[in-house]
Coordinates of C-alpha atoms in Angstrom, one line a residue:
Chain A
M1 CA 0.0 0.0 0.0
P2 CA 1.5 3.3 -1.0
S3 CA 1.6 6.2 1.4
V4 CA -0.6 9.0 0.3
G5 CA -0.8 12.7 1.2
V6 CA -3.3 15.5 0.4
V7 CA -2.1 19.1 0.4
G8 CA -5.2 21.5 0.6
A9 CA -7.2 18.9 2.5
T10 CA -9.7 21.5 3.8
G11 CA -10.7 22.9 0.3
A12 CA -13.6 22.2 -1.8
V13 CA -11.7 19.7 -4.1
G14 CA -9.7 18.4 -1.0
G15 CA -12.8 17.3 0.7
V16 CA -14.1 15.4 -2.3
L17 CA -10.6 13.9 -2.8
L18 CA -10.7 12.4 0.7
G19 CA -14.0 10.8 0.0
I20 CA -12.9 9.4 -3.3
L21 CA -9.6 8.0 -1.8
E22 CA -11.7 6.2 0.9
E23 CA -14.2 4.9 -1.8
R24 CA -11.3 3.5 -3.9
G25 CA -9.4 1.9 -1.0
L26 CA -6.5 4.2 -1.4
G27 CA -5.8 4.3 2.4
E28 CA -5.8 7.1 4.9
P29 CA -3.8 10.0 3.6
R30 CA -1.7 12.3 5.6
L31 CA -3.5 15.7 5.6
F32 CA -1.8 19.0 4.9
A33 CA -3.1 22.6 4.5
S34 CA -1.9 26.2 4.9
A35 CA -1.0 27.7 8.2
R36 CA -4.6 29.0 8.6
S37 CA -6.2 25.5 8.5
A38 CA -3.2 23.6 10.1
G39 CA -3.9 22.3 13.6
T40 CA -7.5 21.4 12.8
E41 CA -8.7 17.9 12.4
I42 CA -10.8 16.1 9.7
D43 CA -12.6 13.0 10.8
G44 CA -10.4 12.8 13.8
R45 CA -7.1 13.0 11.8
P46 CA -4.8 16.0 12.2
V47 CA -4.2 18.5 9.5
E48 CA -0.4 19.3 9.3
E49 CA 1.1 22.7 8.0
A50 CA 2.2 22.4 4.4
T51 CA 5.8 23.7 4.7
P52 CA 8.5 22.8 2.2
G53 CA 10.3 20.8 5.0
A54 CA 7.2 19.0 6.1
L55 CA 6.4 17.9 2.6
A56 CA 10.0 16.9 1.7
G57 CA 10.3 14.9 4.8
A58 CA 6.9 13.3 4.8
G59 CA 8.0 10.0 3.3
V60 CA 4.8 10.0 1.1
D61 CA 4.8 8.2 -2.3
V62 CA 1.9 10.2 -3.8
F63 CA 0.9 13.7 -3.0
F64 CA -2.5 15.1 -4.2
F65 CA -2.1 18.9 -4.5
A66 CA -5.4 20.7 -4.3
I67 CA -4.2 24.2 -3.7
G68 CA -3.7 27.4 -5.7
A69 CA -1.1 27.9 -8.4
S70 CA 1.3 30.0 -6.5
A71 CA 1.3 27.8 -3.4
S72 CA 1.9 24.8 -5.8
R73 CA 4.8 26.6 -7.6
E74 CA 6.4 27.0 -4.2
L75 CA 5.7 23.6 -2.5
A76 CA 5.7 21.0 -5.2
P77 CA 9.5 20.9 -5.9
H78 CA 9.9 20.1 -2.2
A79 CA 7.5 17.3 -2.3
V80 CA 9.3 15.9 -5.3
R81 CA 12.7 16.4 -3.6
G82 CA 11.3 14.0 -0.8
G83 CA 10.7 11.3 -3.3
A84 CA 7.0 11.7 -3.9
V85 CA 5.0 12.1 -7.2
V86 CA 2.9 15.2 -7.2
L87 CA -0.5 15.1 -8.8
D88 CA -1.3 18.8 -9.1
K89 CA -4.7 20.3 -9.7
S90 CA -3.6 23.9 -10.1
S91 CA -2.6 25.7 -13.3
A92 CA 1.0 26.0 -12.1
W93 CA 2.7 23.2 -14.1
R94 CA 0.1 22.4 -16.8
M95 CA 1.8 24.0 -19.8
E96 CA 5.4 23.2 -18.6
P97 CA 6.7 21.0 -21.6
D98 CA 8.3 18.3 -19.3
V99 CA 5.1 18.0 -17.2
P100 CA 2.4 15.6 -18.5
L101 CA -1.0 17.0 -18.4
V102 CA -3.3 14.0 -18.1
V103 CA -6.9 12.9 -18.5
P104 CA -6.6 9.1 -18.2
E105 CA -9.3 8.3 -20.8
V106 CA -7.4 10.5 -23.4
N107 CA -3.7 10.3 -22.8
G108 CA -3.1 8.2 -19.7
E109 CA 0.1 6.7 -21.0
R110 CA 1.8 10.2 -20.7
A111 CA 1.4 10.0 -16.9
L112 CA 4.2 7.5 -17.0
E113 CA 6.7 9.9 -18.4
H114 CA 6.5 12.3 -15.5
Q115 CA 9.5 13.7 -13.8
G116 CA 7.9 14.0 -10.4
I117 CA 4.8 16.1 -11.3
V118 CA 1.7 15.3 -13.3
A119 CA -0.7 18.1 -13.9
V120 CA -4.4 17.8 -13.8
P121 CA -6.3 19.9 -16.3
N122 CA -8.8 22.6 -15.8
C123 CA -12.3 21.4 -14.7
S124 CA -13.8 22.5 -18.0
T125 CA -11.0 21.1 -20.1
I126 CA -11.2 17.4 -18.7
P127 CA -14.9 16.7 -19.7
L128 CA -14.4 18.4 -23.0
T129 CA -11.5 16.2 -23.9
V130 CA -13.1 13.1 -22.6
V131 CA -16.0 13.7 -25.1
L132 CA -13.9 15.0 -28.0
E133 CA -11.3 12.2 -28.1
P134 CA -13.5 9.4 -29.4
L135 CA -15.1 11.8 -31.9
H136 CA -11.6 12.9 -33.0
E137 CA -10.4 9.3 -33.4
E138 CA -13.3 8.7 -35.7
A139 CA -13.6 11.8 -37.8
G140 CA -10.7 14.2 -37.2
L141 CA -11.6 17.3 -35.2
A142 CA -11.2 20.5 -37.2
R143 CA -12.7 23.3 -35.0
V144 CA -14.2 23.4 -31.5
R145 CA -16.4 26.2 -30.1
V146 CA -17.7 25.9 -26.5
A147 CA -19.8 28.1 -24.2
T148 CA -19.5 27.0 -20.5
Y149 CA -21.9 27.1 -17.6
Q150 CA -19.5 26.7 -14.7
S151 CA -20.7 26.1 -11.2
V152 CA -19.5 28.3 -8.3
S153 CA -17.6 25.4 -6.7
G154 CA -14.9 25.7 -9.3
A155 CA -14.2 28.9 -7.6
G156 CA -13.7 27.3 -4.1
R157 CA -15.4 26.6 -0.9
Q158 CA -15.8 30.3 0.0
R159 CA -17.9 31.0 -3.2
M160 CA -20.1 28.0 -2.4
E161 CA -20.9 29.5 1.0
Q162 CA -21.4 32.9 -0.7
L163 CA -23.9 31.2 -3.1
R164 CA -25.8 29.5 -0.3
A165 CA -26.0 32.8 1.6
T166 CA -27.4 34.9 -1.3
P167 CA -31.2 34.7 -1.9
S168 CA -32.2 32.8 -5.0
G169 CA -33.8 35.8 -6.6
N170 CA -30.6 37.9 -6.3
Q171 CA -28.3 35.5 -8.2
D172 CA -26.4 36.8 -11.3
L173 CA -24.2 35.3 -13.9
A174 CA -20.4 36.1 -13.3
M175 CA -17.2 36.3 -15.1
D176 CA -14.7 35.9 -12.4
W177 CA -11.5 35.1 -14.1
D178 CA -8.4 37.1 -15.2
F179 CA -8.9 39.0 -18.3
D180 CA -6.0 39.7 -20.8
G181 CA -7.9 42.3 -22.7
E182 CA -9.3 39.8 -25.2
E183 CA -10.2 36.7 -23.3
F184 CA -10.3 35.2 -19.8
D185 CA -7.4 33.0 -18.7
E186 CA -10.1 30.3 -18.3
E187 CA -10.7 30.5 -22.0
T188 CA -7.1 30.4 -22.8
K189 CA -6.6 27.3 -20.6
I190 CA -9.4 25.4 -22.3
R191 CA -7.9 26.0 -25.8
E192 CA -4.2 25.4 -24.7
E193 CA -4.8 22.5 -22.4
T194 CA -7.1 20.8 -24.9
R195 CA -4.4 21.1 -27.7
K196 CA -1.7 19.6 -25.3
I197 CA -3.9 16.7 -24.0
M198 CA -5.1 15.7 -27.4
E199 CA -1.7 16.5 -29.0
L200 CA -3.3 18.6 -31.6
P201 CA -1.1 21.8 -31.2
E202 CA -2.9 23.8 -33.9
L203 CA -6.5 22.7 -33.1
P204 CA -8.8 25.9 -33.4
V205 CA -10.6 26.2 -30.1
S206 CA -12.8 29.1 -29.1
A207 CA -14.3 29.2 -25.7
T208 CA -16.7 31.7 -23.9
C209 CA -16.8 31.0 -20.2
V210 CA -19.6 32.0 -17.8
R211 CA -20.1 31.3 -14.1
V212 CA -23.8 30.3 -13.3
P213 CA -25.4 30.3 -9.9
V214 CA -25.4 26.4 -9.5
L215 CA -23.4 24.8 -6.7
V216 CA -21.7 21.8 -8.5
G217 CA -21.6 20.7 -12.0
H218 CA -19.9 22.5 -15.1
S219 CA -21.9 22.4 -18.3
E220 CA -20.8 23.0 -21.9
A221 CA -22.6 23.8 -25.0
I222 CA -20.3 22.6 -27.8
W223 CA -20.0 22.9 -31.6
I224 CA -17.5 20.8 -33.4
E225 CA -16.5 20.6 -37.1
T226 CA -14.7 17.4 -38.2
Q227 CA -12.4 16.7 -41.1
R228 CA -14.6 13.6 -42.2
P229 CA -18.3 13.3 -42.0
L230 CA -19.8 12.3 -38.7
S231 CA -23.5 11.8 -38.2
P232 CA -25.1 12.4 -34.8
E233 CA -26.1 8.6 -34.7
R234 CA -22.5 7.6 -35.3
A235 CA -21.3 10.1 -32.6
R236 CA -23.9 8.7 -30.1
E237 CA -22.6 5.3 -30.8
L238 CA -19.0 6.2 -30.1
L239 CA -19.9 8.1 -27.0
S240 CA -22.0 5.3 -25.7
S241 CA -18.9 3.1 -25.6
A242 CA -16.4 5.8 -24.7
P243 CA -14.7 5.3 -21.3
G244 CA -15.9 7.9 -18.6
V245 CA -18.9 9.0 -20.8
R246 CA -22.7 8.4 -20.2
L247 CA -25.2 9.4 -22.7
D248 CA -28.2 11.4 -21.3
D249 CA -30.9 13.1 -23.4
F250 CA -30.9 16.3 -21.3
P251 CA -27.9 16.5 -19.1
T252 CA -28.0 19.0 -16.1
P253 CA -25.7 19.6 -13.1
G254 CA -28.3 18.1 -10.9
K255 CA -28.0 14.8 -12.7
A256 CA -24.2 15.0 -12.9
A257 CA -23.5 16.2 -9.3
G258 CA -21.9 13.2 -7.3
T259 CA -21.4 10.9 -10.3
D260 CA -18.1 9.9 -12.0
D261 CA -19.1 10.0 -15.6
V262 CA -19.4 12.9 -18.1
L263 CA -22.9 13.1 -19.1
V264 CA -23.4 14.1 -22.8
G265 CA -26.4 14.6 -24.8
R266 CA -28.3 16.8 -27.3
V267 CA -26.0 15.4 -30.0
R268 CA -27.4 16.8 -33.2
P269 CA -26.5 18.5 -36.5
D270 CA -25.0 22.0 -36.3
M271 CA -27.8 23.9 -38.0
A272 CA -25.1 26.5 -38.9
G273 CA -22.6 24.2 -40.4
N274 CA -21.5 20.7 -41.3
G275 CA -20.5 19.6 -37.9
L276 CA -22.3 18.7 -34.8
S277 CA -23.8 20.4 -31.7
L278 CA -23.7 18.7 -28.3
F279 CA -24.1 19.5 -24.6
L280 CA -22.1 17.9 -21.6
V281 CA -22.2 18.2 -17.9
C282 CA -19.6 16.9 -15.4
D283 CA -19.2 17.1 -11.6
N284 CA -16.3 19.6 -11.7
L285 CA -15.1 18.5 -8.2
R286 CA -15.0 14.8 -9.0
K287 CA -14.0 14.0 -12.7
G288 CA -13.2 17.7 -13.2
A289 CA -10.7 17.6 -10.4
A290 CA -10.3 15.0 -7.6
L291 CA -11.4 11.9 -9.4
N292 CA -9.1 12.6 -12.4
A293 CA -6.1 13.0 -10.0
V294 CA -7.1 9.7 -8.3
Q295 CA -7.3 7.9 -11.6
I296 CA -3.9 9.2 -12.6
A297 CA -2.6 7.8 -9.3
E298 CA -4.1 4.4 -10.0
L299 CA -2.4 4.4 -13.4
L300 CA 0.9 5.1 -11.8
L301 CA 0.4 2.7 -9.0
A302 CA -0.7 -0.1 -11.4
K303 CA 2.5 0.4 -13.5
A304 CA 4.7 0.4 -10.3
S305 CA 3.1 -2.9 -9.1
L306 CA 3.7 -4.3 -12.6
A307 CA 7.3 -3.2 -12.4
A308 CA 7.9 -4.5 -8.9
Chain B
M1 CA -54.8 59.8 -27.2
P2 CA -55.5 56.2 -28.3
S3 CA -57.4 53.8 -26.1
V4 CA -55.2 50.9 -25.1
G5 CA -55.8 47.4 -23.6
V6 CA -53.6 44.9 -22.1
V7 CA -54.6 41.2 -22.2
G8 CA -52.7 39.1 -19.7
A9 CA -52.3 42.1 -17.2
T10 CA -51.6 39.8 -14.3
G11 CA -48.7 38.0 -15.7
A12 CA -44.9 38.6 -15.6
V13 CA -44.8 40.5 -18.9
G14 CA -48.1 42.1 -18.4
G15 CA -46.8 43.7 -15.1
V16 CA -43.8 45.2 -16.8
L17 CA -45.9 46.4 -19.7
L18 CA -48.2 48.4 -17.4
G19 CA -45.0 50.1 -15.9
I20 CA -43.7 50.9 -19.5
L21 CA -47.0 52.2 -20.7
E22 CA -47.1 54.6 -17.7
E23 CA -43.4 55.7 -18.1
R24 CA -44.0 56.5 -21.8
G25 CA -47.2 58.4 -21.2
L26 CA -49.5 55.9 -23.2
G27 CA -52.3 56.4 -20.9
E28 CA -54.2 54.1 -18.6
P29 CA -54.9 50.8 -20.3
R30 CA -58.0 48.7 -20.0
L31 CA -56.9 45.4 -18.2
F32 CA -58.0 42.0 -19.1
A33 CA -57.0 38.5 -18.0
S34 CA -58.3 35.0 -17.8
A35 CA -61.4 34.1 -15.8
R36 CA -59.1 33.0 -12.9
S37 CA -57.6 36.6 -12.5
A38 CA -60.6 38.5 -13.7
G39 CA -62.5 40.5 -11.0
T40 CA -59.1 41.4 -9.1
E41 CA -57.7 44.9 -9.3
I42 CA -54.3 46.3 -10.3
D43 CA -53.6 49.6 -8.6
G44 CA -57.3 50.2 -8.1
R45 CA -58.3 49.5 -11.6
P46 CA -60.5 46.4 -12.4
V47 CA -59.2 43.4 -14.3
E48 CA -62.0 42.3 -16.8
E49 CA -62.3 38.7 -18.2
A50 CA -60.7 38.4 -21.7
T51 CA -63.7 36.9 -23.5
P52 CA -64.2 37.1 -27.3
G53 CA -67.1 39.4 -26.9
A54 CA -65.4 41.8 -24.2
L55 CA -62.4 42.3 -26.6
A56 CA -64.4 42.8 -29.7
G57 CA -66.7 45.3 -27.9
A58 CA -64.0 47.0 -25.9
G59 CA -63.6 50.0 -28.3
V60 CA -59.8 49.8 -27.9
D61 CA -57.4 51.0 -30.6
V62 CA -54.3 49.0 -29.5
F63 CA -54.3 45.7 -27.7
F64 CA -51.1 44.4 -26.1
F65 CA -51.4 40.5 -25.8
A66 CA -49.2 39.1 -23.1
I67 CA -50.7 35.6 -22.9
G68 CA -49.9 32.2 -24.2
A69 CA -50.2 31.0 -27.8
S70 CA -53.4 29.0 -27.6
A71 CA -55.3 31.9 -25.9
S72 CA -53.9 34.3 -28.4
R73 CA -55.0 32.1 -31.3
E74 CA -58.4 32.0 -29.9
L75 CA -58.8 35.7 -28.8
A76 CA -56.8 37.9 -31.2
P77 CA -59.2 37.6 -34.1
H78 CA -62.1 38.9 -32.0
A79 CA -60.0 42.0 -30.9
V80 CA -59.1 42.7 -34.5
R81 CA -62.9 42.2 -35.5
G82 CA -63.6 45.0 -33.0
G83 CA -61.2 47.3 -34.8
A84 CA -58.1 47.1 -32.7
V85 CA -54.4 46.3 -33.6
V86 CA -53.1 43.5 -31.6
L87 CA -49.4 43.5 -30.6
D88 CA -49.0 39.8 -29.7
K89 CA -46.1 38.6 -27.4
S90 CA -47.0 34.9 -27.9
S91 CA -45.6 32.5 -30.6
A92 CA -49.1 32.1 -32.1
W93 CA -48.8 34.4 -35.1
R94 CA -45.0 35.0 -35.6
M95 CA -44.5 32.7 -38.6
E96 CA -47.8 33.5 -40.3
P97 CA -46.7 35.0 -43.7
D98 CA -49.1 38.0 -43.6
V99 CA -48.3 38.8 -39.9
P100 CA -45.3 41.3 -39.6
L101 CA -42.8 40.0 -36.9
V102 CA -41.1 43.2 -35.7
V103 CA -38.2 44.5 -33.9
P104 CA -38.3 48.2 -34.4
E105 CA -34.5 48.7 -34.6
V106 CA -34.3 46.1 -37.3
N107 CA -37.6 46.1 -39.4
G108 CA -39.8 48.7 -37.9
E109 CA -41.3 49.6 -41.3
R110 CA -42.8 46.2 -41.6
A111 CA -45.2 46.9 -38.8
L112 CA -47.1 49.3 -41.0
E113 CA -48.0 46.4 -43.3
H114 CA -50.0 44.7 -40.6
Q115 CA -53.6 43.4 -41.3
G116 CA -54.7 43.6 -37.6
I117 CA -51.8 41.7 -35.8
V118 CA -48.2 42.4 -35.3
A119 CA -46.2 39.7 -33.6
V120 CA -43.4 40.3 -31.0
P121 CA -40.6 37.9 -31.4
N122 CA -39.2 35.5 -28.8
C123 CA -37.3 37.1 -26.0
S124 CA -34.0 35.6 -27.1
T125 CA -34.6 36.4 -30.8
I126 CA -35.1 40.2 -30.1
P127 CA -31.7 41.2 -28.6
L128 CA -30.0 38.9 -31.0
T129 CA -31.4 40.6 -34.0
V130 CA -30.8 44.1 -32.5
V131 CA -27.1 43.2 -32.2
L132 CA -26.7 41.2 -35.6
E133 CA -28.4 43.9 -37.7
P134 CA -25.7 46.4 -37.7
L135 CA -23.0 43.7 -38.3
H136 CA -25.0 42.2 -41.1
E137 CA -25.4 45.6 -42.9
E138 CA -21.6 46.1 -42.7
A139 CA -20.2 42.7 -43.5
G140 CA -23.0 40.4 -44.4
L141 CA -23.9 37.5 -42.0
A142 CA -22.9 34.0 -43.1
R143 CA -23.4 31.8 -40.1
V144 CA -24.7 32.4 -36.5
R145 CA -24.2 30.2 -33.5
V146 CA -25.6 31.0 -30.1
A147 CA -25.8 29.4 -26.7
T148 CA -28.3 31.1 -24.4
Y149 CA -28.4 31.6 -20.6
Q150 CA -32.2 32.3 -20.2
S151 CA -33.6 33.6 -17.0
V152 CA -36.7 32.0 -15.4
S153 CA -38.8 35.0 -15.9
G154 CA -39.0 34.0 -19.5
A155 CA -41.1 31.0 -18.3
G156 CA -43.6 33.1 -16.4
R157 CA -44.5 34.5 -12.9
Q158 CA -45.0 31.0 -11.4
R159 CA -41.4 30.0 -12.4
M160 CA -40.1 33.2 -10.7
E161 CA -41.9 32.3 -7.5
Q162 CA -40.6 28.8 -7.6
L163 CA -36.9 30.2 -8.1
R164 CA -37.4 32.4 -5.1
A165 CA -38.7 29.6 -3.0
T166 CA -35.8 27.1 -3.8
P167 CA -32.6 27.5 -1.7
S168 CA -29.7 28.9 -3.8
G169 CA -27.7 25.7 -3.2
N170 CA -30.4 23.6 -4.8
Q171 CA -30.6 25.4 -8.2
D172 CA -30.1 23.5 -11.3
L173 CA -30.0 24.4 -15.1
A174 CA -33.1 23.4 -16.9
M175 CA -34.3 22.7 -20.5
D176 CA -38.0 23.4 -20.2
W177 CA -39.0 23.7 -23.7
D178 CA -40.9 21.4 -26.1
F179 CA -38.6 18.9 -27.9
D180 CA -39.1 17.6 -31.3
G181 CA -36.6 14.9 -31.2
E182 CA -33.6 17.0 -32.5
E183 CA -34.0 20.5 -31.0
F184 CA -36.2 22.5 -28.6
D185 CA -39.0 24.7 -30.1
E186 CA -37.1 27.6 -28.5
E187 CA -34.1 26.9 -30.7
T188 CA -36.3 26.5 -33.8
K189 CA -37.9 29.8 -33.1
I190 CA -34.5 31.6 -32.7
R191 CA -33.6 30.4 -36.2
E192 CA -36.8 30.9 -38.0
E193 CA -37.6 34.2 -36.4
T194 CA -34.1 35.6 -36.9
R195 CA -34.4 34.7 -40.7
K196 CA -37.8 36.4 -40.9
I197 CA -37.0 39.6 -39.1
M198 CA -33.7 40.0 -40.9
E199 CA -35.2 39.0 -44.1
L200 CA -32.5 36.3 -44.7
P201 CA -34.5 33.2 -45.3
E202 CA -31.5 30.8 -45.7
L203 CA -29.3 32.3 -42.9
P204 CA -27.7 29.3 -41.2
V205 CA -28.5 29.7 -37.3
S206 CA -27.7 27.1 -34.6
A207 CA -29.0 27.6 -31.1
T208 CA -28.6 25.9 -27.9
C209 CA -31.0 27.1 -25.2
V210 CA -30.5 26.6 -21.6
R211 CA -32.5 28.0 -18.6
V212 CA -30.4 29.3 -15.8
P213 CA -31.4 30.2 -12.1
V214 CA -31.4 33.9 -12.6
L215 CA -34.6 35.9 -12.2
V216 CA -34.4 38.3 -15.0
G217 CA -32.1 38.8 -18.0
H218 CA -31.4 36.6 -20.9
S219 CA -27.6 36.2 -22.0
E220 CA -26.3 34.9 -25.2
A221 CA -22.9 33.8 -26.2
I222 CA -22.7 34.3 -29.9
W223 CA -20.3 33.3 -32.7
I224 CA -20.8 34.8 -36.2
E225 CA -19.1 34.4 -39.6
T226 CA -19.5 37.1 -42.0
Q227 CA -19.2 37.3 -45.9
R228 CA -16.7 40.2 -45.7
P229 CA -14.0 40.8 -43.0
L230 CA -15.1 42.5 -39.8
S231 CA -12.6 43.3 -37.1
P232 CA -13.7 43.4 -33.5
E233 CA -12.8 47.1 -33.4
R234 CA -15.1 47.9 -36.3
A235 CA -17.8 45.7 -34.8
R236 CA -17.5 47.6 -31.5
E237 CA -17.7 50.9 -33.4
L238 CA -20.9 49.9 -35.3
L239 CA -22.5 48.5 -32.1
S240 CA -21.6 51.7 -30.2
S241 CA -23.9 53.8 -32.5
A242 CA -26.5 51.1 -33.1
P243 CA -30.1 51.9 -31.7
G244 CA -31.0 50.1 -28.6
V245 CA -27.5 48.8 -27.9
R246 CA -25.1 49.7 -25.2
L247 CA -21.5 48.4 -25.1
D248 CA -20.4 46.9 -21.8
D249 CA -17.1 45.0 -21.2
F250 CA -18.7 42.2 -19.2
P251 CA -22.5 42.2 -19.5
T252 CA -24.4 40.3 -16.9
P253 CA -28.2 40.0 -16.2
G254 CA -27.7 42.0 -13.0
K255 CA -26.6 44.9 -15.1
A256 CA -29.3 44.5 -17.8
A257 CA -32.4 44.0 -15.5
G258 CA -34.5 47.0 -15.6
T259 CA -32.7 48.7 -18.5
D260 CA -34.0 49.3 -22.0
D261 CA -30.8 48.7 -24.0
V262 CA -29.3 45.3 -25.2
L263 CA -25.8 45.2 -23.5
V264 CA -23.2 43.7 -25.7
G265 CA -19.5 43.0 -24.9
R266 CA -16.7 40.5 -25.1
V267 CA -16.4 41.4 -28.7
R268 CA -13.4 39.5 -29.9
P269 CA -12.0 37.2 -32.6
D270 CA -13.5 33.8 -32.9
M271 CA -10.4 31.8 -32.1
A272 CA -11.9 28.8 -33.9
G273 CA -12.6 30.5 -37.2
N274 CA -12.5 33.8 -39.2
G275 CA -15.5 35.5 -37.5
L276 CA -16.2 37.1 -34.2
S277 CA -17.4 36.0 -30.9
L278 CA -19.6 38.3 -28.6
F279 CA -21.8 38.1 -25.5
L280 CA -25.1 40.0 -24.9
V281 CA -27.6 40.3 -22.1
C282 CA -31.1 41.9 -22.2
D283 CA -33.9 42.4 -19.8
N284 CA -36.2 39.7 -21.2
L285 CA -39.4 41.2 -19.8
R286 CA -38.5 44.7 -21.2
K287 CA -36.7 44.8 -24.6
G288 CA -37.3 41.1 -24.9
A289 CA -41.0 41.4 -24.6
A290 CA -43.0 44.5 -23.2
L291 CA -40.8 47.3 -24.3
N292 CA -40.6 45.9 -27.9
A293 CA -44.3 45.8 -28.0
V294 CA -44.6 49.4 -26.8
Q295 CA -42.1 50.5 -29.4
I296 CA -44.2 48.9 -32.1
A297 CA -47.3 50.7 -30.8
E298 CA -45.4 54.1 -30.9
L299 CA -44.5 53.3 -34.4
L300 CA -48.0 52.7 -35.4
L301 CA -49.3 55.7 -33.6
A302 CA -46.7 58.1 -35.0
K303 CA -47.7 56.9 -38.6
A304 CA -51.4 57.3 -37.7
S305 CA -50.9 60.8 -36.3
L306 CA -48.8 61.8 -39.5
A307 CA -51.7 60.4 -41.6
A308 CA -54.4 62.2 -39.6

């Protein structure tokens, strides 16, 4: 049994991660968090402070990082120095050329090339690539346009509490990402990460990201054009047997929250072109974050046990 | 001063209509509603039952209909028989060849061709055409793709109460339209009505409609392709002087609710093609419904006073 650690155990993704590790029999992880949360307990287990020294000396085989990018940039090298593999949920390492960016259903084998860190993609990119990959293999992706309906849990535990505390009639849409003058960093991430994961460095991807007043579950309205013809019927057939995907006529966050699959439906001709239009929803805390990281750990551990 | 009547005075659009008529000095309308609401009062004025006979005999010049399609199909001919012009918000008459479907900023002159009924378009179609028209005049529209974020007030007063009564953390997206096996009637309406209003009967339009847990304000993420090049800078310039449009860097329903303009922003290159991507928000009860109807009435009344 490998020893496992969770850094950011008190956050929204951290909490879901602990549940998934228990569900999947990956043992009782050591728990780490920032100084602010260190000293508390989760289910009777102590939360330690995530300092460079504590992570380097922890003797942990696999560290799940569920913290922000700047903290990850500071701490991950120390965890790696201590001999651990870091599975990092932040955006800190995703576009580093020597860091694999992995969605197990799409490019799982890349995880094995790691040099200490494997990056977990953005919570909107993960379900998008899970759905696009089988369609690309069949028909060759030419263009992707996506409008997101992202839940507030993607912005962290504090925003979840804020949503719960605001009356339903006062909710608004939000666009709470960094803006570069042309698009949000979230939109850039979807394009760049999709290209890296699918190994299609020139794929044209246009994203419009919007935060909706929903607690959990990211939705995406997608239009694709393909190099070769792809009927809705054939696309549904491919998706029905694709790993990590479940067909649903009308996917909503309420149906997706708490489930592991990406729900995809509304697969139909693009009435404005020659491609397809489809709609997906994914639990952004599970497959969009924690579950994807645990699946990467399972890939690495399976390889290690084969090698042993 | 013309005599004015409102049929459906107790509904979500009806209430907003009464406020706009007062704001714009269009007098105190006679109020009508279904048998269920008839007999009540609004601001001390009686609500009469909207029967065929009552409407035909009302002696009203302009009737605003803010009721469902089947009631409108039944009642509008009687109002017309009594000598009134009916400005109808429902979908009952929109696609009838001899009924003008009017957005004053786009095809106002068509209202003058009416034969008793002028149809008010769908609440997502109105702001879409207001924004597309100046871009089309400049560059020629080739394709339109739109993902909507529609507020619950578009589904009526009862859904607004239901939203208010549901805790914020339990809200879900919804797709509460009729489904023909391929798309929602709402999506078909956006395509067919846009074609009719803009007089582009072959325009390729693909819509994905989603209901979001927001009280008022419909948002739309739009991608357009044009026949001639159109830069984001030029598009912003055109939109900044277009009637009924206000530029806003990051439009949200919270900013648009209660205002008359369509807010449009996020005008940028389509990173997946040669066109543009943009985002609009509109108060669906005002410009998306009641205000658009009142503007049509003003057009007709201005023409009548010129003719008199």
